[in-house]
Tab-separated table of C-alpha atoms in Angstrom:
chain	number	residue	atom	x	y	z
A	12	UNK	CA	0.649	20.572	29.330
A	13	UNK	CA	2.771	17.594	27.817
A	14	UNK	CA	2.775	17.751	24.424
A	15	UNK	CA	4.045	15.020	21.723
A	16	UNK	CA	5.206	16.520	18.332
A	17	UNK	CA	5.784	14.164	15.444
A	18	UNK	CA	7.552	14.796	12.289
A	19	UNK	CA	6.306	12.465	9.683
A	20	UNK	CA	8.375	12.350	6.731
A	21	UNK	CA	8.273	9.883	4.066
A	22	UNK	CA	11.617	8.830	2.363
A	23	UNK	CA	13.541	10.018	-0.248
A	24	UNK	CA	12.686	9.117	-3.928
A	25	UNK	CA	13.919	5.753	-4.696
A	26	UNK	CA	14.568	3.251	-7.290
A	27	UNK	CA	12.915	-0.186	-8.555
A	28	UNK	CA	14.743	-1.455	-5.545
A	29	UNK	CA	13.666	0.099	-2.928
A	30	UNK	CA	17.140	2.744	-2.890
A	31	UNK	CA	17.410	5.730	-2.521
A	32	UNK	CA	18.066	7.878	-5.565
A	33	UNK	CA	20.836	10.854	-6.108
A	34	UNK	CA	17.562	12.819	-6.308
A	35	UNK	CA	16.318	11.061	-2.844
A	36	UNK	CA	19.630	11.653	-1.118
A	37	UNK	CA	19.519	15.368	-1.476
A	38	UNK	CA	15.635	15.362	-0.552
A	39	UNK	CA	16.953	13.957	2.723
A	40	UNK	CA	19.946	16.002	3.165
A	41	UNK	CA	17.289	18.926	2.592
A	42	UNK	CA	14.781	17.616	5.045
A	43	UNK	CA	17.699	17.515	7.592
A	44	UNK	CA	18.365	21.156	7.101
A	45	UNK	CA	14.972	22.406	7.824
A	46	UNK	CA	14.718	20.126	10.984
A	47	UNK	CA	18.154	21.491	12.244
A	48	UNK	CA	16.620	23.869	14.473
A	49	UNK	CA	14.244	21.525	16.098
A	50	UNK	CA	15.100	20.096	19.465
A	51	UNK	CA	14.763	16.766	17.996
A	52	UNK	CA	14.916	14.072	21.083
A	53	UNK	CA	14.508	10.912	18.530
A	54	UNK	CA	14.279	10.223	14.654
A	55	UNK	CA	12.765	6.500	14.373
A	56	UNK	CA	12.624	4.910	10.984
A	57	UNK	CA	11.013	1.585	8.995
A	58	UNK	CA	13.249	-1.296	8.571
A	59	UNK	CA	13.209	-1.006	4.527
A	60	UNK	CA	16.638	0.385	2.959
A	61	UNK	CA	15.204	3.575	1.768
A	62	UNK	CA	13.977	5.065	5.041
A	63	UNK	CA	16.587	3.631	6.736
A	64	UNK	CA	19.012	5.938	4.150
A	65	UNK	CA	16.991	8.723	4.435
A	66	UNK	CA	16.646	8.790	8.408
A	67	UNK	CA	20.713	8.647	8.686
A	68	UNK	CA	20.935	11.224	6.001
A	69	UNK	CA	18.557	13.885	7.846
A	70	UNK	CA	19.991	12.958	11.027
A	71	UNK	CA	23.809	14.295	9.886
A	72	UNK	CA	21.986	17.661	10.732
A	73	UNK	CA	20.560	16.539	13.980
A	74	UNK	CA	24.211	15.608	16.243
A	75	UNK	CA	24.201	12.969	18.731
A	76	UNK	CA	20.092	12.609	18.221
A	77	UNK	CA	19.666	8.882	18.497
A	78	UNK	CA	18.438	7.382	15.041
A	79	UNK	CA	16.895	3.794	15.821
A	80	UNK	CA	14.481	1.123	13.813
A	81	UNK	CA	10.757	0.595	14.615
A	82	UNK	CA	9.136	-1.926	12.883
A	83	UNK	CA	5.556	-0.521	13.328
A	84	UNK	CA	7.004	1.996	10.440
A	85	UNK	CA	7.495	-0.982	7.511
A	86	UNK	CA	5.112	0.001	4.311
A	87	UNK	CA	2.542	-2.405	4.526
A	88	UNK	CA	-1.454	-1.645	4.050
A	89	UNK	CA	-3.268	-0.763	7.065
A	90	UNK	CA	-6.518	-1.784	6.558
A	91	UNK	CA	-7.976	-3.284	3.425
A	92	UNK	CA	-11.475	-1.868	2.828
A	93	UNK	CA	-14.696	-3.673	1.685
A	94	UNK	CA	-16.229	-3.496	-1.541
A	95	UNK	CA	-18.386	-0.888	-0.619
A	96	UNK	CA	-16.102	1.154	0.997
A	97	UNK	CA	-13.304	1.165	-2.394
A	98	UNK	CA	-13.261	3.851	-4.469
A	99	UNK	CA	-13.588	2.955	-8.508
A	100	UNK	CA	-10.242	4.461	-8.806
A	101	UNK	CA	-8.875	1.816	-6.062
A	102	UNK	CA	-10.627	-1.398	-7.960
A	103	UNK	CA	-8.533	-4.257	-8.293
A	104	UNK	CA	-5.746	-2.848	-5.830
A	105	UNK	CA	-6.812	-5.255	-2.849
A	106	UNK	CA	-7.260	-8.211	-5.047
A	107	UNK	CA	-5.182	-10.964	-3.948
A	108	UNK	CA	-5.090	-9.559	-0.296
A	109	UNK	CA	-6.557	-12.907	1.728
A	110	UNK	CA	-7.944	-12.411	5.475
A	111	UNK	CA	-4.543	-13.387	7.307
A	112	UNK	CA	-2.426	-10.606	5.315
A	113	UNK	CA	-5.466	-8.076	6.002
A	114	UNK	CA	-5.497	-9.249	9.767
A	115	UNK	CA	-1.475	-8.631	9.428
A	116	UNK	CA	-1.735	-5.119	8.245
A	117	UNK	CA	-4.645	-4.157	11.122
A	118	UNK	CA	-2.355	-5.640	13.420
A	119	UNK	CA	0.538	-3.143	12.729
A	120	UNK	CA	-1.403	-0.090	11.843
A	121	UNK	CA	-2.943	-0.687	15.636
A	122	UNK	CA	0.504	-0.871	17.080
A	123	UNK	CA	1.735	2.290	15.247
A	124	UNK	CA	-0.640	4.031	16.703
A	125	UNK	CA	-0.214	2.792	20.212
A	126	UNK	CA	3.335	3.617	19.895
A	127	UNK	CA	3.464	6.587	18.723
A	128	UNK	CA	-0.198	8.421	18.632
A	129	UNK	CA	-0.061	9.564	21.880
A	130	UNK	CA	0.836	12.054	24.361
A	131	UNK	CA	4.669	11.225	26.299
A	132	UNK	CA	5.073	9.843	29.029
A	133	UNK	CA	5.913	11.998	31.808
A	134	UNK	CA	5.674	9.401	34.681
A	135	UNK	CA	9.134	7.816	34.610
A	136	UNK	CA	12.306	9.461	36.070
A	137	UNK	CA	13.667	12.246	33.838
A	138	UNK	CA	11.098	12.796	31.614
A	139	UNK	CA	10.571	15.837	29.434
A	140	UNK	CA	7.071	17.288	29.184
A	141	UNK	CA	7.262	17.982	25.483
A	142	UNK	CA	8.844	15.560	22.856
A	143	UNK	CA	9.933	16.036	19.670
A	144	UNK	CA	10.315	12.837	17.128
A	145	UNK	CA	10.778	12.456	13.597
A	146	UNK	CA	9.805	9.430	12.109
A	147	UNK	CA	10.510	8.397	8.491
A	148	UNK	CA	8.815	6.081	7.079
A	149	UNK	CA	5.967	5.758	3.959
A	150	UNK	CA	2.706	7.105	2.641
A	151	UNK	CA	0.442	4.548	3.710
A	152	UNK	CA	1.878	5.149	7.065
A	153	UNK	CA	1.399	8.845	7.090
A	154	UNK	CA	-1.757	8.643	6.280
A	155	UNK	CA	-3.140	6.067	8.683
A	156	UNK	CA	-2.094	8.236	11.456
A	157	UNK	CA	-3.381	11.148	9.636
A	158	UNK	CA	-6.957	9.658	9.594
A	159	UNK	CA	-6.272	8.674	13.045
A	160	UNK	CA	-5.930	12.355	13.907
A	161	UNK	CA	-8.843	13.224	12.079
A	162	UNK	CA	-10.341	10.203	13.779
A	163	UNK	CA	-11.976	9.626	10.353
A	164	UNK	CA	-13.144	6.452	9.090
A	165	UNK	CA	-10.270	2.943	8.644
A	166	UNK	CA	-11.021	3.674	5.226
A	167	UNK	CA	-10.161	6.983	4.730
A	168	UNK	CA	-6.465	6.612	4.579
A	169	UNK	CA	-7.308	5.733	1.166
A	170	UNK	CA	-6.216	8.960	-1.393
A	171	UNK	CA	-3.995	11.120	1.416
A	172	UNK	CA	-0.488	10.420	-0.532
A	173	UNK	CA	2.068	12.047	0.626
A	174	UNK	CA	5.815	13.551	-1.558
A	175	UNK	CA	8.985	12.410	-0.763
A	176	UNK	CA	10.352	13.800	2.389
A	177	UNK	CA	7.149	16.005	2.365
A	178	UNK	CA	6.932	17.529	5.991
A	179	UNK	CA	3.387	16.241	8.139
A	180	UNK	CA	3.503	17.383	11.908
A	181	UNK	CA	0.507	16.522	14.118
A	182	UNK	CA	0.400	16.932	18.074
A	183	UNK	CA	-0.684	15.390	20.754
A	184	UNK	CA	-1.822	16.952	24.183
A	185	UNK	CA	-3.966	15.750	27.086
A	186	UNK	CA	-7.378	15.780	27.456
A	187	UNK	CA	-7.496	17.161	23.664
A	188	UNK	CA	-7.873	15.667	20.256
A	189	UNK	CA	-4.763	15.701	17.972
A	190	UNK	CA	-3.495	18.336	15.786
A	191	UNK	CA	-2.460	18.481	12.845
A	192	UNK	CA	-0.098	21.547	12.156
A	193	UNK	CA	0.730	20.681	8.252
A	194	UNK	CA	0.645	17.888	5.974
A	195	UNK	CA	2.497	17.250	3.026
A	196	UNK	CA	5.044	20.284	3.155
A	197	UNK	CA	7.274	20.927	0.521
A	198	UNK	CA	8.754	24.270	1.301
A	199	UNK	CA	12.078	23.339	1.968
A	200	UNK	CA	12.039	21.547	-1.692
A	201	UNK	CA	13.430	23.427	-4.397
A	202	UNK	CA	10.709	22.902	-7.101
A	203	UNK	CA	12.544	20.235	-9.391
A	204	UNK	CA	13.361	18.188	-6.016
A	205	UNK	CA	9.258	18.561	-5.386
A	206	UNK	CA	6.011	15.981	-6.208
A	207	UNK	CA	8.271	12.831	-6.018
A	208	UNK	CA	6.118	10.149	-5.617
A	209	UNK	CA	2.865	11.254	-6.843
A	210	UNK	CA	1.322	10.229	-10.295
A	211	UNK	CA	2.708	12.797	-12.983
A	212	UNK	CA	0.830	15.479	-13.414
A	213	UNK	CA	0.574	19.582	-13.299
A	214	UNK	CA	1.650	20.433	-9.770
A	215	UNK	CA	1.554	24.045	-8.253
């Protein structure tokens, strides 16, 4: 049975700029390590400067693995929920969001999903029956194909945050539904290096 394992990762901590950090870099370097052993085919990343940094830096532990752009990875919201669907703590986050930026943000949530939330392709020449990608990219991202998985409701992306370089795998198969084999890993974090990217707060 074909099966299509992503590696969802999101990038490194970064600054008010959108770089990454000394603290990010070694995230990535980290991530790399732990992936080193995986017969990685393909490590895609968004077009923004911190997951393009942190894709190149976990790659230097993945040789001659091809490290390309996919723009269905940029942060953007993937679906802006209705009044009755937003939680109290979430008031006030989607005002200013008018229908053609919403429409925008559907539009490229669909089209991650069609690219990569599915099982490979096994009909063209050459083919392998399993794949293995990594893609780096950012929460909102994660977690819109997490609730895909799940096949939970558009607005229940809403809440699944996800640490920097945090580890989420989920596979696809025929005929099955997708699984998700871990979200938000930190294990290969040494605990200072962990919780980047979530509100402060006591951690285990």
């Amino acid at each position: 049975m074909a099966t299509r394992h992503l590696y969802l990762a999101r990038h490194g901590a970064a600054d008010a700029f959108g770089e990454l950090t000394g603290i990010g870099h070694r995230q990535a370097d980290l991530l790399g390590e732990r992936l080193a052993d995986v017969p990685v085919d393909a490590v895609w990343h968004s077009p923004l400067p911190r997951a393009v940094a942190s894709a190149h830096g976990l790659a230097r532990h993945l040789p001659d693995v091809p490290v390309t752009e996919a723009a269905e990875l940029v942060d953007h919201v993937p679906y802006v929920p209705s009044a009755a669907e937003t939680p109290p703590s979430w008031a006030g986050f989607f005002d200013g969001y008018d229908e053609a930026e919403a429409a925008s943000g559907r539009r490229l949530a669909e089209a991650l999903v069609a690219r990569f939330a599915k099982v490979p392709d096994t009909t063209t020449e050459g083919a392998q029956p399993d794949t293995h990608e990594v893609l780096v990219t950012h929460a909102y991202q994660i977690a819109w194909l997490v609730r895909h998985a799940l096949d939970a409701p558009p607005s229940r992306w809403l809440g699944l945050n996800s640490a920097n370089t945090a580890l989420t795998v989920i596979e696809y198969r025929n005929g099955l539904p997708p699984t998700i084999v871990m979200f938000n890993d930190m294990s290969h974090l040494p605990t200072d290096l962990r919780w980047t990217g979530f509100p402060k707060g006591m951690r285990p």
